[in-house]
Each structure stands twice: as structure tokens, then as C-alpha cells.
Tab-separated table of N, CA and C in Angstrom:
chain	number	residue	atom	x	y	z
J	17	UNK	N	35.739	-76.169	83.882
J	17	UNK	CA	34.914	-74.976	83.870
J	17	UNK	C	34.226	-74.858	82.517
J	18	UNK	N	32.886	-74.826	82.443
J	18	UNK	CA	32.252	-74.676	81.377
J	18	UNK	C	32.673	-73.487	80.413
J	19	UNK	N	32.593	-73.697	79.272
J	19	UNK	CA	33.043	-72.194	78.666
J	19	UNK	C	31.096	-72.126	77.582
J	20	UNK	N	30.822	-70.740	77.597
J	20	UNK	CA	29.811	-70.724	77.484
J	20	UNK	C	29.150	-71.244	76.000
J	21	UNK	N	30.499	-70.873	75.193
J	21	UNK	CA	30.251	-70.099	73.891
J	21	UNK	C	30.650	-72.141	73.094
J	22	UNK	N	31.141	-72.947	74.302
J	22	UNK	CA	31.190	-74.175	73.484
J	22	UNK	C	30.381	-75.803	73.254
J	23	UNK	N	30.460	-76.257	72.219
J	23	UNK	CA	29.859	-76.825	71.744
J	23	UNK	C	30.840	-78.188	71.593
J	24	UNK	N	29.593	-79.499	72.257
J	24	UNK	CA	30.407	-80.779	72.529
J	24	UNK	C	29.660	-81.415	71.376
J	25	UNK	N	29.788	-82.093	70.639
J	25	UNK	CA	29.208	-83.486	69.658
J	25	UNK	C	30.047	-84.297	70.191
J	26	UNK	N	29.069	-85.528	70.568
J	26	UNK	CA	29.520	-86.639	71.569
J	26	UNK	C	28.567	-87.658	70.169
J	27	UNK	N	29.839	-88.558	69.650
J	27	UNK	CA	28.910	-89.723	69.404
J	27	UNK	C	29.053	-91.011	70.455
J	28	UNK	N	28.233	-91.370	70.479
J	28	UNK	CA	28.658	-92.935	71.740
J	28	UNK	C	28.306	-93.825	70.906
J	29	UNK	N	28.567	-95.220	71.218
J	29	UNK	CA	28.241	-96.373	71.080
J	29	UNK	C	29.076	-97.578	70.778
J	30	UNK	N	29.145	-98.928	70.435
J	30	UNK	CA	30.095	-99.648	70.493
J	30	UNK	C	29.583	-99.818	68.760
J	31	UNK	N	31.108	-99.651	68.028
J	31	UNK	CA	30.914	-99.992	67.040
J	31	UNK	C	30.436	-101.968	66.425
J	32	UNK	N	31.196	-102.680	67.399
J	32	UNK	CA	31.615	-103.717	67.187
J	32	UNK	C	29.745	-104.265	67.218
J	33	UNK	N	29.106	-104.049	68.048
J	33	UNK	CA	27.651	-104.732	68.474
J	33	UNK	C	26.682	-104.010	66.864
J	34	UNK	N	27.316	-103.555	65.950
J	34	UNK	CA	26.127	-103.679	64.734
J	34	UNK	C	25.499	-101.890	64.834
J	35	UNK	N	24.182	-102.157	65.353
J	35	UNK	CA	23.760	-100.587	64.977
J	35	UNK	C	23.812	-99.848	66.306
J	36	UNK	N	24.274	-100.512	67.386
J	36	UNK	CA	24.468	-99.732	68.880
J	36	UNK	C	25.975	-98.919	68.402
J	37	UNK	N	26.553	-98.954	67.493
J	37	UNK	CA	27.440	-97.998	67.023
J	37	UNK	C	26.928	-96.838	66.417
J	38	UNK	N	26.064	-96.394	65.993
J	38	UNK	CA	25.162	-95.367	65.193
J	38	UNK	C	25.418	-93.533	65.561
J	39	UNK	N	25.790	-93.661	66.768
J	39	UNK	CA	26.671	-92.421	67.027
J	39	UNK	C	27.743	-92.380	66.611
J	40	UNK	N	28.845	-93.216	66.500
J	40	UNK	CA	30.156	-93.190	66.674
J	40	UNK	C	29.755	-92.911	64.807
J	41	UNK	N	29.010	-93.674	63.548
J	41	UNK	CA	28.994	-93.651	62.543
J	41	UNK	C	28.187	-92.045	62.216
J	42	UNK	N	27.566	-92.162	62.813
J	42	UNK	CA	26.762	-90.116	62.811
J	42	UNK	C	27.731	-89.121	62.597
J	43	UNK	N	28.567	-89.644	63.777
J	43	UNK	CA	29.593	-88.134	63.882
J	43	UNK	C	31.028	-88.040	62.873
J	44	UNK	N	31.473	-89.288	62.183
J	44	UNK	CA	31.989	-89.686	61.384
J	44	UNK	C	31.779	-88.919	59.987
J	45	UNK	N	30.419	-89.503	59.763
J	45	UNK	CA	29.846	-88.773	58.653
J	45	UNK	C	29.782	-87.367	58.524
J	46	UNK	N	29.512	-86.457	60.363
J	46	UNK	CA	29.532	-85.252	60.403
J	46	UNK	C	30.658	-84.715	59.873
J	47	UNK	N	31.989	-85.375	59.977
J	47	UNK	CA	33.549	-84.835	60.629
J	47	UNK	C	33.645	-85.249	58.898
J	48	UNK	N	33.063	-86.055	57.867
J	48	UNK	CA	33.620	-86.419	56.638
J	48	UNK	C	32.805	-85.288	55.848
J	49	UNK	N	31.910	-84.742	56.153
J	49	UNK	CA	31.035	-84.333	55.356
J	49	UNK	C	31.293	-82.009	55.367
J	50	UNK	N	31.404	-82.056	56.977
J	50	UNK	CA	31.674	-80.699	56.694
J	50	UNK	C	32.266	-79.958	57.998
J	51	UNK	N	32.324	-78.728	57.661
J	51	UNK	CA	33.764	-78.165	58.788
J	51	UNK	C	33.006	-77.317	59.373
J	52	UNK	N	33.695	-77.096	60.652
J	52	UNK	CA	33.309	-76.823	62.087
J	52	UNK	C	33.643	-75.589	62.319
J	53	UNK	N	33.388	-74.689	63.082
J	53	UNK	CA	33.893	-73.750	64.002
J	53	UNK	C	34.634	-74.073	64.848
J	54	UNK	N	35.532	-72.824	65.297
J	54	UNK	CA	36.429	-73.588	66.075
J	54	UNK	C	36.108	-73.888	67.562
J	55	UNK	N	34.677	-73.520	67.893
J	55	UNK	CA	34.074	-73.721	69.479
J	55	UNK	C	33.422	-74.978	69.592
J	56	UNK	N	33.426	-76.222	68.246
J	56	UNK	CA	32.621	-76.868	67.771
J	56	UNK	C	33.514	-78.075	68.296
J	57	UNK	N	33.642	-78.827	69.350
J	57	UNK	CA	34.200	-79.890	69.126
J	57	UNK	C	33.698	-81.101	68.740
J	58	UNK	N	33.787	-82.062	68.176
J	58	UNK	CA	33.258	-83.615	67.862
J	58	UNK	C	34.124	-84.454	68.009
J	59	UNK	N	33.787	-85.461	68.735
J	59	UNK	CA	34.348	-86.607	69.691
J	59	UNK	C	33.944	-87.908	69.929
J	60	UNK	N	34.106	-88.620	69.193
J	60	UNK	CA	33.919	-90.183	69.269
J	60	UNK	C	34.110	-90.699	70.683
J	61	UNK	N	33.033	-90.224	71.218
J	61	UNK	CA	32.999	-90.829	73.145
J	61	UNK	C	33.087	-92.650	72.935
J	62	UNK	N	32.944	-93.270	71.937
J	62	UNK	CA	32.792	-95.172	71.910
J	62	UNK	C	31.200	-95.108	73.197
J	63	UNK	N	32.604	-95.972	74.128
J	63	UNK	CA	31.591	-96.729	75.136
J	63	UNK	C	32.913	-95.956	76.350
J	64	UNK	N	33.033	-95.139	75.993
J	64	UNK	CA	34.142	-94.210	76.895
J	64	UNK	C	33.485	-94.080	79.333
J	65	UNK	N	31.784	-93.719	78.633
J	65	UNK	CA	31.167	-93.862	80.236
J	65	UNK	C	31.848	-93.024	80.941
J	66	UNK	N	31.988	-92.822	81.691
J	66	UNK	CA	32.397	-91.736	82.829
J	66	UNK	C	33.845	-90.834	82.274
J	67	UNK	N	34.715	-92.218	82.014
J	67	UNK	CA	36.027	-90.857	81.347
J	67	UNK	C	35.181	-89.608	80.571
J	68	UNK	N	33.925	-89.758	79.788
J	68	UNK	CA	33.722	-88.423	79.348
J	68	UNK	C	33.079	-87.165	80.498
J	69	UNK	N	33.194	-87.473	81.790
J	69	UNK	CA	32.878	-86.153	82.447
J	69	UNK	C	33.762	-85.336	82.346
J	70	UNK	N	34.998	-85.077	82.180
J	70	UNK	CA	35.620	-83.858	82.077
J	70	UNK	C	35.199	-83.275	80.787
J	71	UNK	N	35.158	-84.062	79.775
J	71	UNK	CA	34.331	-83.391	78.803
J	71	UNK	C	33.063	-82.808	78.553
J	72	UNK	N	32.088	-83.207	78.998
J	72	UNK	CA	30.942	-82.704	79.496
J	72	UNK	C	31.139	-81.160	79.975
J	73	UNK	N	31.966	-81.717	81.402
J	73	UNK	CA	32.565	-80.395	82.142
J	73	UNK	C	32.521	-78.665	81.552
J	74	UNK	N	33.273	-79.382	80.071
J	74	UNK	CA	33.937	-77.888	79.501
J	74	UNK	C	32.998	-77.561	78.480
J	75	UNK	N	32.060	-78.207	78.352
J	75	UNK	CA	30.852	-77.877	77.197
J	75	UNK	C	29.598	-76.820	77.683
J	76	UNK	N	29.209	-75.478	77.181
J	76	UNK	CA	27.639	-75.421	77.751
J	76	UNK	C	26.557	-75.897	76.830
J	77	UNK	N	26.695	-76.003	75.751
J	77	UNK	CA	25.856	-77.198	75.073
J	77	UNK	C	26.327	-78.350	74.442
J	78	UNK	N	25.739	-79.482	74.313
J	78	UNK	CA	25.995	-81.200	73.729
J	78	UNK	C	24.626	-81.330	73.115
J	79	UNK	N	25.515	-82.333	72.389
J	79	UNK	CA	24.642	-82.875	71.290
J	79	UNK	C	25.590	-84.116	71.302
J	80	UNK	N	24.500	-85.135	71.992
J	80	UNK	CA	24.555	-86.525	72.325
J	80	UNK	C	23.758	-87.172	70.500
J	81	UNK	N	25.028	-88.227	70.192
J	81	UNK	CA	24.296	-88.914	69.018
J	81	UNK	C	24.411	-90.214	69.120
J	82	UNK	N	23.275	-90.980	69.336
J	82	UNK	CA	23.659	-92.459	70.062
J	82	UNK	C	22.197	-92.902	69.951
J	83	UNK	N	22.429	-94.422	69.648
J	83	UNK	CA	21.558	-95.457	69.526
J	83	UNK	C	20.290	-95.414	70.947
J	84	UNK	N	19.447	-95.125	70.613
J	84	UNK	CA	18.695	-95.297	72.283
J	84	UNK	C	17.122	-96.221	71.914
J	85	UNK	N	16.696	-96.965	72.589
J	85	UNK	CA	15.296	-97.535	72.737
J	85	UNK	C	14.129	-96.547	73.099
J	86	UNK	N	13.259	-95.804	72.353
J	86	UNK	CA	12.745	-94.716	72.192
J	86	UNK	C	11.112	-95.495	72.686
J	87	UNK	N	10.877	-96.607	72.540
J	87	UNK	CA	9.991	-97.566	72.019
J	87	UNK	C	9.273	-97.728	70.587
J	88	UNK	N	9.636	-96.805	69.700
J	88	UNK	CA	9.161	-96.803	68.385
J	88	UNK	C	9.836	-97.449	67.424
J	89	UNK	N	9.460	-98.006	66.396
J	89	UNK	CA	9.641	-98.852	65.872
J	89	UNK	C	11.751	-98.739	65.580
J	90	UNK	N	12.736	-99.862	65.345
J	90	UNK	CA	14.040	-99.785	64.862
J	90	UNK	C	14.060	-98.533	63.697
J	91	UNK	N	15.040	-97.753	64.055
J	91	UNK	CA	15.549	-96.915	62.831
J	91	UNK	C	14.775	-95.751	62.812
J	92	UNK	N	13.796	-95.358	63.583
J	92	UNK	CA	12.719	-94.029	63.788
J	92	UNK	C	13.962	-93.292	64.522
J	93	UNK	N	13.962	-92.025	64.248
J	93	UNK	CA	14.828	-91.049	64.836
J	93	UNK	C	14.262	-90.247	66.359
J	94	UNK	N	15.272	-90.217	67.481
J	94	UNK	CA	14.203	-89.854	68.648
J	94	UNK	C	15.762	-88.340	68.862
J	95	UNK	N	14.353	-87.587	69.068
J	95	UNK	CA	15.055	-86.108	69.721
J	95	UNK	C	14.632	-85.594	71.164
J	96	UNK	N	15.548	-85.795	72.386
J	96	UNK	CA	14.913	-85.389	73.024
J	96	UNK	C	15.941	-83.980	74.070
J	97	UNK	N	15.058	-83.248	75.109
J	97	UNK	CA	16.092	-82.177	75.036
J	97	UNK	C	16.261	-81.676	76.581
J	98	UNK	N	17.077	-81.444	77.253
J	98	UNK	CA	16.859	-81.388	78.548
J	98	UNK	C	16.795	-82.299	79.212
J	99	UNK	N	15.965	-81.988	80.216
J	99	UNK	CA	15.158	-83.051	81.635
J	99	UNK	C	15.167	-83.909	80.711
J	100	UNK	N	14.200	-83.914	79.155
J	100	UNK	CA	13.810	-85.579	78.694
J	100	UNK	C	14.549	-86.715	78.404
J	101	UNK	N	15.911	-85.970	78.609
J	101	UNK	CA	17.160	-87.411	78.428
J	101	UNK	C	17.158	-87.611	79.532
J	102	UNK	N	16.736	-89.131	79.698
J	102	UNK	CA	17.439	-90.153	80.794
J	102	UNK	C	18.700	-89.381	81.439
J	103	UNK	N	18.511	-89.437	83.033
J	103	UNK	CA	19.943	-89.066	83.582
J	103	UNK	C	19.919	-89.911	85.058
J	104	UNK	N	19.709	-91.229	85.031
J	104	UNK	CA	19.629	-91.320	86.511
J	104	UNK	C	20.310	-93.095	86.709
J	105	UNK	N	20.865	-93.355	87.669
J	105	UNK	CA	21.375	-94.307	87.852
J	105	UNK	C	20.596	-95.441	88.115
J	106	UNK	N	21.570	-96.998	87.071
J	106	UNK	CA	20.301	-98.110	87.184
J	106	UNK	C	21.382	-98.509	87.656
J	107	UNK	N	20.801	-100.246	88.122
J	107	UNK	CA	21.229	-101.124	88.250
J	107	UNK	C	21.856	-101.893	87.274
J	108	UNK	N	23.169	-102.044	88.018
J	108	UNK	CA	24.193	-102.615	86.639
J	108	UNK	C	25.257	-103.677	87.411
J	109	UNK	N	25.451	-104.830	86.237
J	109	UNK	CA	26.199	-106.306	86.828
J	109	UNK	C	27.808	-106.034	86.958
J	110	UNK	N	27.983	-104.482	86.655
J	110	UNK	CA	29.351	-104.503	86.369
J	110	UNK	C	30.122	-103.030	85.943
J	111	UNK	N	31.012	-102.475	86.266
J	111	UNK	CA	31.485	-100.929	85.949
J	111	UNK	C	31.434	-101.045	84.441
J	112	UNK	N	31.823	-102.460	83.713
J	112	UNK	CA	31.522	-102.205	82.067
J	112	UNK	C	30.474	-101.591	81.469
J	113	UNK	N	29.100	-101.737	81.966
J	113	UNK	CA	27.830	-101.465	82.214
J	113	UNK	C	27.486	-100.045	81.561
J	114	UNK	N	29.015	-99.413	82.373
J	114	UNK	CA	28.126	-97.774	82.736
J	114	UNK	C	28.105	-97.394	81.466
J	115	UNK	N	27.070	-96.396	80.811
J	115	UNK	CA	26.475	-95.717	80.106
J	115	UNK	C	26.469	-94.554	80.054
J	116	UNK	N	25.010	-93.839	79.424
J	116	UNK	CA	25.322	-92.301	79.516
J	116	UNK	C	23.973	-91.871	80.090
J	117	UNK	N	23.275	-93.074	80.809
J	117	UNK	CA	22.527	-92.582	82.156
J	117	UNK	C	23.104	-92.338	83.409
J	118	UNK	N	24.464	-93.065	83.471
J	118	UNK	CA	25.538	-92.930	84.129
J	118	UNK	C	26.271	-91.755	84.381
J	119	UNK	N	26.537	-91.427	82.662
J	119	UNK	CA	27.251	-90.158	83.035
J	119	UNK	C	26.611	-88.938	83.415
J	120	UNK	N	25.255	-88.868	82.578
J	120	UNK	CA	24.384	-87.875	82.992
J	120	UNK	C	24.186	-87.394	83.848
J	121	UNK	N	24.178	-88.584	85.094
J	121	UNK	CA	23.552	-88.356	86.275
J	121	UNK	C	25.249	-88.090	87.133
J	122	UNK	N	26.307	-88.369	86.539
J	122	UNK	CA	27.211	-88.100	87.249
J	122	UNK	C	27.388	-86.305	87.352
J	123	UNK	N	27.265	-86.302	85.940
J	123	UNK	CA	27.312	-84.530	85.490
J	123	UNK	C	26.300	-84.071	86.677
J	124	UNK	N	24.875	-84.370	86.664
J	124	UNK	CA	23.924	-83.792	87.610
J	124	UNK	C	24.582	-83.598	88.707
J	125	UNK	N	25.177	-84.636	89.226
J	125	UNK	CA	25.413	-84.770	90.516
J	125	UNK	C	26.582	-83.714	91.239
J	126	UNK	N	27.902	-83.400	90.022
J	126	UNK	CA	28.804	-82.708	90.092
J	126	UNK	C	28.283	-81.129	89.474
J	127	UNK	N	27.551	-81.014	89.361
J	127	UNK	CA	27.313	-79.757	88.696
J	127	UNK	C	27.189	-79.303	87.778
J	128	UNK	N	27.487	-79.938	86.785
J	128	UNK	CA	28.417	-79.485	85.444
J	128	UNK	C	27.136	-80.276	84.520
J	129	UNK	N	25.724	-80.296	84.598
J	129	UNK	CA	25.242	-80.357	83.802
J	129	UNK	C	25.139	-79.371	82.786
J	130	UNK	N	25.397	-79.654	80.972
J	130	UNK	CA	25.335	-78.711	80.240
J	130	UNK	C	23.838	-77.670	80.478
J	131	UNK	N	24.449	-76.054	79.803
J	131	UNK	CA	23.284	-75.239	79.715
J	131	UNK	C	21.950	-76.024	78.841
J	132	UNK	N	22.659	-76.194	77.772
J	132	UNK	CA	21.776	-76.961	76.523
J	132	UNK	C	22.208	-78.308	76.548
J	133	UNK	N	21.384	-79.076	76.370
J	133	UNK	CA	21.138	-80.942	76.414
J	133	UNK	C	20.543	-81.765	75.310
J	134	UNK	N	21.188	-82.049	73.337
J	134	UNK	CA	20.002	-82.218	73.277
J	134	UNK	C	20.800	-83.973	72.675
J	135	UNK	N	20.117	-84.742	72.509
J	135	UNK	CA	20.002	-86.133	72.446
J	135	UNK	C	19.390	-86.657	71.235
J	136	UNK	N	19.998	-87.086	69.617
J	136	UNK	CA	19.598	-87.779	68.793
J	136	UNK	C	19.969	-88.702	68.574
């Protein structure tokens, strides 16, 4: 059950592949650098994929921090908010695959898309 008043920081990514870790190092820096409220959670999602829908679940806003192909040049920062994050299911060789177009669209699908959505 969503609670209204809370707040998810999701970093994703695989540390091991170089800069597709860039969330997981974002939120790191967040959690080293300064302190939270207590409605504020931050959570090193990795390459977690679907286990994070219950988390999703209990959030009404996220703040997704993760490596994405924006098409602009490596290392340009992309913000996008709502509808404009990717949420829809691709084609994939394998359940390792799944992502957070994956989960997105799982959230859509179950209901539990957050109030607020935003994606850096």
C-alpha cells in the first residue's frame, strides 16, 4: 500500500560493467554525503529487476538514479518525469535481462505506479 507522504531513492545498475553502475555510485555518495528524513528511503536496487516491485509498491514518489541511453552525448545528465520514463516491455534473451522497463511496466500493470516518477 502506497503511503503518501513516502519517498523511494532507487539507485540501479551493475556495478561490475564500469559506468552502467552510476546509480548504485549516485546514491552512495547521497547516503555518504547527507541525512535523510525519516520518510526518505535510499536503496541500492543493483540489477535487483522485479524483486523491487514491492518497493515501488510502498513509495508515492521515486527517484530512479541509473545509467540510461538518452542519445546525447556519454556523461550528459538526462531528467525525465512521468509518462517520459520508458515503462513498457521489450524483448529479452533471458529473465537476467529484466530491467526497469520491466519493472515499470510491471508497476503499471499492478497498479502501484508511483504518484511522482522522476528518473536521473
Amino acid at each position: 500500500m502506497t503511503n503518501p507522504g513516502q519517498v523511494l531513492v532507487l539507485g540501479l545498475g551493475n556495478i561490475i560493467l564500469q559506468d552502467e553502475g552510476l546509480g548504485v555510485w549516485a546514491l552512495e555518495r547521497l547516503q555518504a554525503r547527507y541525512q535523510f528524513a525519516d520518510h526518505v528511503r535510499l536503496m541500492d536496487g543493483g540489477t535487483l529487476g522485479l524483486d523491487l516491485l514491492p518497493y515501488l509498491a510502498e513509495a508515492a514518489n521515486v527517484l530512479l538514479l541509473d545509467a540510461v541511453d538518452s542519445g546525447r552525448s556519454p556523461g550528459a545528465l538526462a531528467r525525465l518525469e512521468g509518462d517520459a520514463v520508458p515503462a513498457q516491455l521489450a524483448l529479452k534473451l533471458s529473465a537476467h535481462q529484466i530491467g526497469l522497463q520491466e519493472l515499470l511496466a510491471a508497476a503499471r500493470f499492478q497498479g502501484v505506479w508511483p504518484r511522482r516518477l522522476v528518473l536521473w
